[in-house]
Amino acid sequence: MKRIAIVGTGNVGLHLSRSLSTTDTETYLVNSRDLDGITGTEDLILIAVTDSAIPSVSERLSATLKDFQGIVAHTAGSVDADVLKGYFENYGVFYPLQTFSKKIEIDNYREIPIFIEGNSENTIHVLKEVASLCFENVYELFSEAREKLHLASVFACNFVNAMYVMAADILQEEGIPFDVIRPLIRQSAEKALKNEPEACQTGPARRGDTDIIRKHTEKLENNESLKKIYSEISEFIKKRYEQD
Amino acid sequence: MKRIAIVGTGNVGLHLSRSLSTTDTETYLVNSRDLDGITGTEDLILIAVTDSAIPSVSERLSATLKDFQGIVAHTAGSVDADVLKGYFENYGVFYPLQTFSKKIEIDNYREIPIFIEGNSENTIHVLKEVASLCFENVYELFSEAREKLHLASVFACNFVNAMYVMAADILQEEGIPFDVIRPLIRQSAEKALKNEPEACQTGPARRGDTDIIRKHTEKLENNESLKKIYSEISEFIKKRYEQD
């Protein structure tokens, strides 16, 4: 049975430990400040801390470990695997592509795609083996492509949520409950889940309806930030479809 | 049994006719170019054409109708009800808040919220009655608030899809299939369906991770439009949460 330590008790660490603890492994969560609980007998140590903290945690971790035979992998989307080079002999990346919030449950861990990178055939093999215990879709992806994937996920997830927040702000000004817009949110996501997003685009910019675009930007006159965002995204859509 | 004509065979007209034709009404779809099929005996005529075409269609329609006793309503989010004033005695708005694409089925018409406005008590009453045949959530909303609602829906739907398109563009550069990002899209939408979007925000800008933000904007160096959009939305998120 594999021994797995997860260093870092943030969103990613917490959810990975929940997921791995349901499998036939011995998995424990370790605080990144004191590394208390790390024994050096682990098959795999996952570093699930803020990107900028990975080097300092690696340094302290490598000082703790003597003749460590296991693998150390970080869980970050936009950090090169080589950040671990020099600290550990066997290292890699174990990146689950999902939006984790501590208080929000994940309905289906198994469908989360996971992206693996390792500095040797054996490292890749072990990381894939562990990943397959929890996740159905395990991919091998090198650092540069993974960073592009992370960038894409910022658009498809973080910025999508920012759009919801902006919509909520606009509705609140009129005292309209956010609930009225939820069916639209569901349908928009479902369309993109079943079709290519390019084919799903609707709205004033898609139709090239400059009257409405002008009206809308006028309504945002008192909100410079939303006005700019509205204009930039509308421009993107108009250009993207102007051949049509 | 109510007679309802829908003028306009675009996305909204088509879907409204599909929905109304399942109810105990006599509903027919009419081409906006020739208005062929309009008899003047309708209880309700819905004008489902592009916003800018509403005045010209109204003019031709009013010329066709003699002593019309029914109601004429348009289905646009951002057009004032008064655009119909002068053309018709009984007029209003019948605005379904949803993203309609001709080729994409709607799973659940009944949950689409519908927003009603009318120039008299009786008009409002009839529009509500018809709306209730198809839709569970019928609201009365005046033009100004409806226009804000439409603006919010551009963010929550059209711009959300634009984010998916941008993500797809970035992934395509690396030859990564869009499928890998779909679980993230599902989870992001589900979070916002069950929680307030403010509480769901994650990502580099939410964490104030300026290193990643700089890395990402560097990666977008060759795409001025996406780079600007990335920066503006990240700024919005940072400011929105800077008190945290």
PDB file of C-alpha atoms in Angstrom, chain A:
ATOM      1  CA  MET A   1       0.000   0.000   0.000  1.00  0.00           C
ATOM      2  CA  LYS A   2       1.393   3.376  -1.048  1.00  0.00           C
ATOM      3  CA  ARG A   3       2.142   6.017   1.585  1.00  0.00           C
ATOM      4  CA  ILE A   4       1.279   9.504   0.370  1.00  0.00           C
ATOM      5  CA  ALA A   5       1.850  12.763   2.215  1.00  0.00           C
ATOM      6  CA  ILE A   6       0.150  15.946   1.051  1.00  0.00           C
ATOM      7  CA  VAL A   7       1.962  19.086   2.164  1.00  0.00           C
ATOM      8  CA  GLY A   8      -0.375  22.071   2.365  1.00  0.00           C
ATOM      9  CA  THR A   9      -3.841  22.327   3.890  1.00  0.00           C
ATOM     10  CA  GLY A  10      -5.315  24.793   1.407  1.00  0.00           C
ATOM     11  CA  ASN A  11      -8.056  24.149  -1.161  1.00  0.00           C
ATOM     12  CA  VAL A  12      -6.074  21.775  -3.372  1.00  0.00           C
ATOM     13  CA  GLY A  13      -4.438  19.853  -0.506  1.00  0.00           C
ATOM     14  CA  LEU A  14      -7.705  19.376   1.286  1.00  0.00           C
ATOM     15  CA  HIS A  15      -9.597  18.121  -1.756  1.00  0.00           C
ATOM     16  CA  LEU A  16      -6.761  15.837  -2.905  1.00  0.00           C
ATOM     17  CA  SER A  17      -6.563  14.282   0.546  1.00  0.00           C
ATOM     18  CA  ARG A  18     -10.334  13.756   0.578  1.00  0.00           C
ATOM     19  CA  SER A  19     -10.101  12.073  -2.784  1.00  0.00           C
ATOM     20  CA  LEU A  20      -7.007   9.927  -2.051  1.00  0.00           C
ATOM     21  CA  SER A  21      -8.251   8.876   1.387  1.00  0.00           C
ATOM     22  CA  THR A  22     -11.085   6.962  -0.292  1.00  0.00           C
ATOM     23  CA  THR A  23      -8.523   4.810  -2.136  1.00  0.00           C
ATOM     24  CA  ASP A  24      -6.319   1.938  -1.065  1.00  0.00           C
ATOM     25  CA  THR A  25      -3.467   4.201   0.058  1.00  0.00           C
ATOM     26  CA  GLU A  26      -2.219   5.576   3.351  1.00  0.00           C
ATOM     27  CA  THR A  27      -2.707   9.294   2.813  1.00  0.00           C
ATOM     28  CA  TYR A  28      -2.116  12.066   5.322  1.00  0.00           C
ATOM     29  CA  LEU A  29      -2.223  15.826   5.252  1.00  0.00           C
ATOM     30  CA  VAL A  30       0.788  17.744   6.531  1.00  0.00           C
ATOM     31  CA  ASN A  31       1.015  21.402   7.469  1.00  0.00           C
ATOM     32  CA  SER A  32       3.537  23.208   5.255  1.00  0.00           C
ATOM     33  CA  ARG A  33       4.822  25.335   8.137  1.00  0.00           C
ATOM     34  CA  ASP A  34       6.210  22.560  10.361  1.00  0.00           C
ATOM     35  CA  LEU A  35       6.155  19.542   7.978  1.00  0.00           C
ATOM     36  CA  ASP A  36       5.167  17.561  11.064  1.00  0.00           C
ATOM     37  CA  GLY A  37       4.288  14.007  10.102  1.00  0.00           C
ATOM     38  CA  ILE A  38       6.738  13.607   7.204  1.00  0.00           C
ATOM     39  CA  THR A  39       8.671  10.385   7.891  1.00  0.00           C
ATOM     40  CA  GLY A  40      10.834   9.956   4.804  1.00  0.00           C
ATOM     41  CA  THR A  41       9.179   6.601   4.129  1.00  0.00           C
ATOM     42  CA  GLU A  42       6.602   8.091   1.743  1.00  0.00           C
ATOM     43  CA  ASP A  43       6.267   6.785  -1.785  1.00  0.00           C
ATOM     44  CA  LEU A  44       4.939  10.158  -2.861  1.00  0.00           C
ATOM     45  CA  ILE A  45       4.919  13.623  -1.356  1.00  0.00           C
ATOM     46  CA  LEU A  46       2.600  16.122  -2.994  1.00  0.00           C
ATOM     47  CA  ILE A  47       3.412  19.786  -2.446  1.00  0.00           C
ATOM     48  CA  ALA A  48       0.086  21.608  -2.585  1.00  0.00           C
ATOM     49  CA  VAL A  49       1.018  25.139  -1.558  1.00  0.00           C
ATOM     50  CA  THR A  50       0.838  28.574  -3.194  1.00  0.00           C
ATOM     51  CA  ASP A  51       3.039  28.735  -6.277  1.00  0.00           C
ATOM     52  CA  SER A  52       5.474  31.206  -4.735  1.00  0.00           C
ATOM     53  CA  ALA A  53       5.935  29.017  -1.630  1.00  0.00           C
ATOM     54  CA  ILE A  54       7.027  25.918  -3.578  1.00  0.00           C
ATOM     55  CA  PRO A  55      10.803  26.705  -3.519  1.00  0.00           C
ATOM     56  CA  SER A  56      10.956  27.428   0.236  1.00  0.00           C
ATOM     57  CA  VAL A  57       8.826  24.385   1.111  1.00  0.00           C
ATOM     58  CA  SER A  58      11.053  22.258  -1.162  1.00  0.00           C
ATOM     59  CA  GLU A  59      14.164  23.520   0.583  1.00  0.00           C
ATOM     60  CA  ARG A  60      12.863  22.721   4.061  1.00  0.00           C
ATOM     61  CA  LEU A  61      11.450  19.413   2.896  1.00  0.00           C
ATOM     62  CA  SER A  62      14.727  18.270   1.304  1.00  0.00           C
ATOM     63  CA  ALA A  63      16.566  19.223   4.521  1.00  0.00           C
ATOM     64  CA  THR A  64      14.167  16.995   6.479  1.00  0.00           C
ATOM     65  CA  LEU A  65      14.498  14.001   4.154  1.00  0.00           C
ATOM     66  CA  LYS A  66      17.595  11.729   4.190  1.00  0.00           C
ATOM     67  CA  ASP A  67      18.227   9.315   1.311  1.00  0.00           C
ATOM     68  CA  PHE A  68      14.648   9.782   0.184  1.00  0.00           C
ATOM     69  CA  GLN A  69      13.663   7.165  -2.398  1.00  0.00           C
ATOM     70  CA  GLY A  70      10.156   8.431  -3.097  1.00  0.00           C
ATOM     71  CA  ILE A  71       8.799  11.027  -5.488  1.00  0.00           C
ATOM     72  CA  VAL A  72       8.029  14.668  -4.790  1.00  0.00           C
ATOM     73  CA  ALA A  73       5.530  16.405  -7.044  1.00  0.00           C
ATOM     74  CA  HIS A  74       3.882  19.806  -6.914  1.00  0.00           C
ATOM     75  CA  THR A  75       0.237  20.430  -7.843  1.00  0.00           C
ATOM     76  CA  ALA A  76       0.531  23.834  -9.523  1.00  0.00           C
ATOM     77  CA  GLY A  77      -0.704  24.624 -13.016  1.00  0.00           C
ATOM     78  CA  SER A  78       1.723  27.375 -13.892  1.00  0.00           C
ATOM     79  CA  VAL A  79       4.973  26.291 -12.215  1.00  0.00           C
ATOM     80  CA  ASP A  80       7.694  24.452 -14.115  1.00  0.00           C
ATOM     81  CA  ALA A  81       8.529  20.925 -12.926  1.00  0.00           C
ATOM     82  CA  ASP A  82      12.177  21.987 -12.713  1.00  0.00           C
ATOM     83  CA  VAL A  83      11.467  24.153  -9.668  1.00  0.00           C
ATOM     84  CA  LEU A  84      11.955  20.860  -7.744  1.00  0.00           C
ATOM     85  CA  LYS A  85      15.228  19.958  -9.487  1.00  0.00           C
ATOM     86  CA  GLY A  86      18.240  19.996  -7.182  1.00  0.00           C
ATOM     87  CA  TYR A  87      16.048  19.390  -4.129  1.00  0.00           C
ATOM     88  CA  PHE A  88      14.841  15.897  -5.014  1.00  0.00           C
ATOM     89  CA  GLU A  89      16.046  13.014  -7.149  1.00  0.00           C
ATOM     90  CA  ASN A  90      12.613  11.946  -8.370  1.00  0.00           C
ATOM     91  CA  TYR A  91      10.252  14.799  -9.028  1.00  0.00           C
ATOM     92  CA  GLY A  92       7.308  15.811 -11.123  1.00  0.00           C
ATOM     93  CA  VAL A  93       3.925  17.477 -11.345  1.00  0.00           C
ATOM     94  CA  PHE A  94       0.497  16.238 -10.293  1.00  0.00           C
ATOM     95  CA  TYR A  95      -1.946  18.895 -11.496  1.00  0.00           C
ATOM     96  CA  PRO A  96      -5.701  18.387 -11.089  1.00  0.00           C
ATOM     97  CA  LEU A  97      -7.640  20.755 -13.334  1.00  0.00           C
ATOM     98  CA  GLN A  98     -10.483  21.853 -11.142  1.00  0.00           C
ATOM     99  CA  THR A  99     -11.743  24.807  -9.124  1.00  0.00           C
ATOM    100  CA  PHE A 100     -11.437  23.965  -5.464  1.00  0.00           C
ATOM    101  CA  SER A 101     -13.070  25.911  -2.664  1.00  0.00           C
ATOM    102  CA  LYS A 102     -12.736  24.584   0.880  1.00  0.00           C
ATOM    103  CA  LYS A 103     -16.405  24.934   1.711  1.00  0.00           C
ATOM    104  CA  ILE A 104     -17.790  23.724  -1.615  1.00  0.00           C
ATOM    105  CA  GLU A 105     -18.145  20.009  -2.245  1.00  0.00           C
ATOM    106  CA  ILE A 106     -16.981  18.404  -5.477  1.00  0.00           C
ATOM    107  CA  ASP A 107     -19.765  16.230  -6.903  1.00  0.00           C
ATOM    108  CA  ASN A 108     -17.581  13.955  -8.915  1.00  0.00           C
ATOM    109  CA  TYR A 109     -13.883  13.731  -8.177  1.00  0.00           C
ATOM    110  CA  ARG A 110     -13.404  10.968 -10.718  1.00  0.00           C
ATOM    111  CA  GLU A 111     -14.180  13.171 -13.726  1.00  0.00           C
ATOM    112  CA  ILE A 112     -11.521  15.763 -12.832  1.00  0.00           C
ATOM    113  CA  PRO A 113      -8.768  15.552 -15.462  1.00  0.00           C
ATOM    114  CA  ILE A 114      -5.278  15.228 -14.032  1.00  0.00           C
ATOM    115  CA  PHE A 115      -2.020  16.196 -15.708  1.00  0.00           C
ATOM    116  CA  ILE A 116       1.217  14.406 -14.918  1.00  0.00           C
ATOM    117  CA  GLU A 117       4.841  15.222 -15.560  1.00  0.00           C
ATOM    118  CA  GLY A 118       7.911  13.397 -14.241  1.00  0.00           C
ATOM    119  CA  ASN A 119      11.710  13.536 -14.556  1.00  0.00           C
ATOM    120  CA  SER A 120      11.995   9.816 -15.366  1.00  0.00           C
ATOM    121  CA  GLU A 121      10.001   6.937 -16.826  1.00  0.00           C
ATOM    122  CA  ASN A 122       9.548   5.463 -13.370  1.00  0.00           C
ATOM    123  CA  THR A 123       8.389   8.745 -11.831  1.00  0.00           C
ATOM    124  CA  ILE A 124       5.812   9.161 -14.581  1.00  0.00           C
ATOM    125  CA  HIS A 125       4.713   5.560 -14.080  1.00  0.00           C
ATOM    126  CA  VAL A 126       4.160   5.959 -10.318  1.00  0.00           C
ATOM    127  CA  LEU A 127       2.417   9.312 -10.667  1.00  0.00           C
ATOM    128  CA  LYS A 128       0.076   7.857 -13.283  1.00  0.00           C
ATOM    129  CA  GLU A 129      -0.591   4.855 -11.071  1.00  0.00           C
ATOM    130  CA  VAL A 130      -1.562   7.020  -8.094  1.00  0.00           C
ATOM    131  CA  ALA A 131      -3.590   9.409 -10.246  1.00  0.00           C
ATOM    132  CA  SER A 132      -5.533   6.511 -11.747  1.00  0.00           C
ATOM    133  CA  LEU A 133      -6.700   5.481  -8.273  1.00  0.00           C
ATOM    134  CA  CYS A 134      -8.779   8.648  -8.023  1.00  0.00           C
ATOM    135  CA  PHE A 135      -9.253  10.000 -11.502  1.00  0.00           C
ATOM    136  CA  GLU A 136     -10.575   8.590 -14.757  1.00  0.00           C
ATOM    137  CA  ASN A 137      -8.709  10.906 -17.088  1.00  0.00           C
ATOM    138  CA  VAL A 138      -4.960  10.996 -16.565  1.00  0.00           C
ATOM    139  CA  TYR A 139      -2.812  12.835 -19.124  1.00  0.00           C
ATOM    140  CA  GLU A 140       0.907  13.371 -19.506  1.00  0.00           C
ATOM    141  CA  LEU A 141       1.634  17.007 -20.283  1.00  0.00           C
ATOM    142  CA  PHE A 142       4.904  18.939 -20.257  1.00  0.00           C
ATOM    143  CA  SER A 143       5.387  22.160 -18.381  1.00  0.00           C
ATOM    144  CA  GLU A 144       4.877  24.618 -21.214  1.00  0.00           C
ATOM    145  CA  ALA A 145       1.630  23.058 -22.439  1.00  0.00           C
ATOM    146  CA  ARG A 146       0.413  22.733 -18.842  1.00  0.00           C
ATOM    147  CA  GLU A 147       0.968  26.425 -18.307  1.00  0.00           C
ATOM    148  CA  LYS A 148      -1.129  27.187 -21.384  1.00  0.00           C
ATOM    149  CA  LEU A 149      -3.800  24.830 -20.056  1.00  0.00           C
ATOM    150  CA  HIS A 150      -3.775  26.716 -16.762  1.00  0.00           C
ATOM    151  CA  LEU A 151      -4.122  30.002 -18.633  1.00  0.00           C
ATOM    152  CA  ALA A 152      -7.083  28.600 -20.577  1.00  0.00           C
ATOM    153  CA  SER A 153      -8.663  27.442 -17.327  1.00  0.00           C
ATOM    154  CA  VAL A 154      -8.381  30.963 -15.890  1.00  0.00           C
ATOM    155  CA  PHE A 155     -10.619  32.097 -18.757  1.00  0.00           C
ATOM    156  CA  ALA A 156     -13.012  29.127 -18.621  1.00  0.00           C
ATOM    157  CA  CYS A 157     -13.377  29.099 -14.849  1.00  0.00           C
ATOM    158  CA  ASN A 158     -12.057  32.106 -12.901  1.00  0.00           C
ATOM    159  CA  PHE A 159     -13.105  34.696 -15.468  1.00  0.00           C
ATOM    160  CA  VAL A 160     -16.425  32.972 -16.048  1.00  0.00           C
ATOM    161  CA  ASN A 161     -17.127  33.343 -12.349  1.00  0.00           C
ATOM    162  CA  ALA A 162     -16.018  36.982 -12.511  1.00  0.00           C
ATOM    163  CA  MET A 163     -18.698  37.457 -15.214  1.00  0.00           C
ATOM    164  CA  TYR A 164     -21.274  36.017 -12.807  1.00  0.00           C
ATOM    165  CA  VAL A 165     -20.062  38.445 -10.106  1.00  0.00           C
ATOM    166  CA  MET A 166     -20.398  41.391 -12.524  1.00  0.00           C
ATOM    167  CA  ALA A 167     -23.919  40.260 -13.461  1.00  0.00           C
ATOM    168  CA  ALA A 168     -24.800  39.974  -9.767  1.00  0.00           C
ATOM    169  CA  ASP A 169     -23.499  43.514  -9.165  1.00  0.00           C
ATOM    170  CA  ILE A 170     -25.644  44.915 -12.003  1.00  0.00           C
ATOM    171  CA  LEU A 171     -28.754  43.058 -10.822  1.00  0.00           C
ATOM    172  CA  GLN A 172     -28.250  44.203  -7.239  1.00  0.00           C
ATOM    173  CA  GLU A 173     -28.410  47.852  -8.363  1.00  0.00           C
ATOM    174  CA  GLU A 174     -31.981  47.174  -9.509  1.00  0.00           C
ATOM    175  CA  GLY A 175     -32.854  44.948  -6.557  1.00  0.00           C
ATOM    176  CA  ILE A 176     -33.344  41.975  -8.889  1.00  0.00           C
ATOM    177  CA  PRO A 177     -32.478  38.646  -7.200  1.00  0.00           C
ATOM    178  CA  PHE A 178     -29.618  36.652  -8.754  1.00  0.00           C
ATOM    179  CA  ASP A 179     -31.963  33.661  -8.901  1.00  0.00           C
ATOM    180  CA  VAL A 180     -33.693  34.975 -12.038  1.00  0.00           C
ATOM    181  CA  ILE A 181     -30.459  34.618 -13.988  1.00  0.00           C
ATOM    182  CA  ARG A 182     -29.537  31.111 -12.803  1.00  0.00           C
ATOM    183  CA  PRO A 183     -31.502  29.217 -15.517  1.00  0.00           C
ATOM    184  CA  LEU A 184     -29.547  31.235 -18.075  1.00  0.00           C
ATOM    185  CA  ILE A 185     -26.275  30.292 -16.383  1.00  0.00           C
ATOM    186  CA  ARG A 186     -27.242  26.627 -16.413  1.00  0.00           C
ATOM    187  CA  GLN A 187     -28.247  26.688 -20.084  1.00  0.00           C
ATOM    188  CA  SER A 188     -25.124  28.583 -21.175  1.00  0.00           C
ATOM    189  CA  ALA A 189     -22.878  26.028 -19.492  1.00  0.00           C
ATOM    190  CA  GLU A 190     -24.870  23.070 -20.789  1.00  0.00           C
ATOM    191  CA  LYS A 191     -24.623  24.390 -24.336  1.00  0.00           C
ATOM    192  CA  ALA A 192     -20.831  24.559 -24.053  1.00  0.00           C
ATOM    193  CA  LEU A 193     -20.707  21.089 -22.493  1.00  0.00           C
ATOM    194  CA  LYS A 194     -22.511  19.552 -25.459  1.00  0.00           C
ATOM    195  CA  ASN A 195     -21.290  21.733 -28.327  1.00  0.00           C
ATOM    196  CA  GLU A 196     -18.223  23.625 -29.455  1.00  0.00           C
ATOM    197  CA  PRO A 197     -18.323  27.025 -27.677  1.00  0.00           C
ATOM    198  CA  GLU A 198     -17.772  28.792 -31.003  1.00  0.00           C
ATOM    199  CA  ALA A 199     -21.181  27.525 -32.174  1.00  0.00           C
ATOM    200  CA  CYS A 200     -22.905  28.687 -28.970  1.00  0.00           C
ATOM    201  CA  GLN A 201     -22.116  32.385 -29.098  1.00  0.00           C
ATOM    202  CA  THR A 202     -25.192  34.630 -28.989  1.00  0.00           C
ATOM    203  CA  GLY A 203     -25.851  38.215 -27.938  1.00  0.00           C
ATOM    204  CA  PRO A 204     -25.569  41.793 -29.236  1.00  0.00           C
ATOM    205  CA  ALA A 205     -21.870  41.576 -30.231  1.00  0.00           C
ATOM    206  CA  ARG A 206     -22.440  38.280 -32.046  1.00  0.00           C
ATOM    207  CA  ARG A 207     -25.275  39.876 -34.020  1.00  0.00           C
ATOM    208  CA  GLY A 208     -23.214  42.997 -34.570  1.00  0.00           C
ATOM    209  CA  ASP A 209     -25.981  45.024 -32.911  1.00  0.00           C
ATOM    210  CA  THR A 210     -24.088  48.279 -32.336  1.00  0.00           C
ATOM    211  CA  ASP A 211     -27.183  50.117 -31.043  1.00  0.00           C
ATOM    212  CA  ILE A 212     -27.519  47.788 -28.056  1.00  0.00           C
ATOM    213  CA  ILE A 213     -23.774  47.799 -27.447  1.00  0.00           C
ATOM    214  CA  ARG A 214     -23.853  51.599 -27.302  1.00  0.00           C
ATOM    215  CA  LYS A 215     -26.894  51.549 -24.957  1.00  0.00           C
ATOM    216  CA  HIS A 216     -25.165  49.067 -22.669  1.00  0.00           C
ATOM    217  CA  THR A 217     -21.904  50.988 -22.476  1.00  0.00           C
ATOM    218  CA  GLU A 218     -23.931  54.124 -21.662  1.00  0.00           C
ATOM    219  CA  LYS A 219     -25.546  52.275 -18.783  1.00  0.00           C
ATOM    220  CA  LEU A 220     -22.051  51.454 -17.485  1.00  0.00           C
ATOM    221  CA  GLU A 221     -20.948  55.097 -17.613  1.00  0.00           C
ATOM    222  CA  ASN A 222     -20.609  55.168 -13.812  1.00  0.00           C
ATOM    223  CA  ASN A 223     -18.500  52.006 -13.739  1.00  0.00           C
ATOM    224  CA  GLU A 224     -15.275  52.504 -15.684  1.00  0.00           C
ATOM    225  CA  SER A 225     -14.002  48.963 -15.033  1.00  0.00           C
ATOM    226  CA  LEU A 226     -17.149  47.151 -16.248  1.00  0.00           C
ATOM    227  CA  LYS A 227     -17.459  49.537 -19.188  1.00  0.00           C
ATOM    228  CA  LYS A 228     -13.937  48.691 -20.393  1.00  0.00           C
ATOM    229  CA  ILE A 229     -14.509  44.974 -19.904  1.00  0.00           C
ATOM    230  CA  TYR A 230     -17.823  45.172 -21.776  1.00  0.00           C
ATOM    231  CA  SER A 231     -16.185  46.969 -24.693  1.00  0.00           C
ATOM    232  CA  GLU A 232     -13.128  44.711 -24.920  1.00  0.00           C
ATOM    233  CA  ILE A 233     -15.119  41.463 -24.865  1.00  0.00           C
ATOM    234  CA  SER A 234     -17.668  42.817 -27.345  1.00  0.00           C
ATOM    235  CA  GLU A 235     -14.799  43.779 -29.672  1.00  0.00           C
ATOM    236  CA  PHE A 236     -13.340  40.273 -29.339  1.00  0.00           C
ATOM    237  CA  ILE A 237     -16.687  38.695 -30.268  1.00  0.00           C
ATOM    238  CA  LYS A 238     -17.325  41.068 -33.180  1.00  0.00           C
ATOM    239  CA  LYS A 239     -13.880  40.414 -34.673  1.00  0.00           C
ATOM    240  CA  ARG A 240     -14.097  36.670 -34.071  1.00  0.00           C
ATOM    241  CA  TYR A 241     -17.297  36.414 -36.108  1.00  0.00           C
ATOM    242  CA  GLU A 242     -16.956  39.233 -38.633  1.00  0.00           C
ATOM    243  CA  GLN A 243     -16.457  36.837 -41.547  1.00  0.00           C
ATOM    244  CA  ASP A 244     -19.955  35.396 -40.954  1.00  0.00           C
TER     245      ASP A 244
END
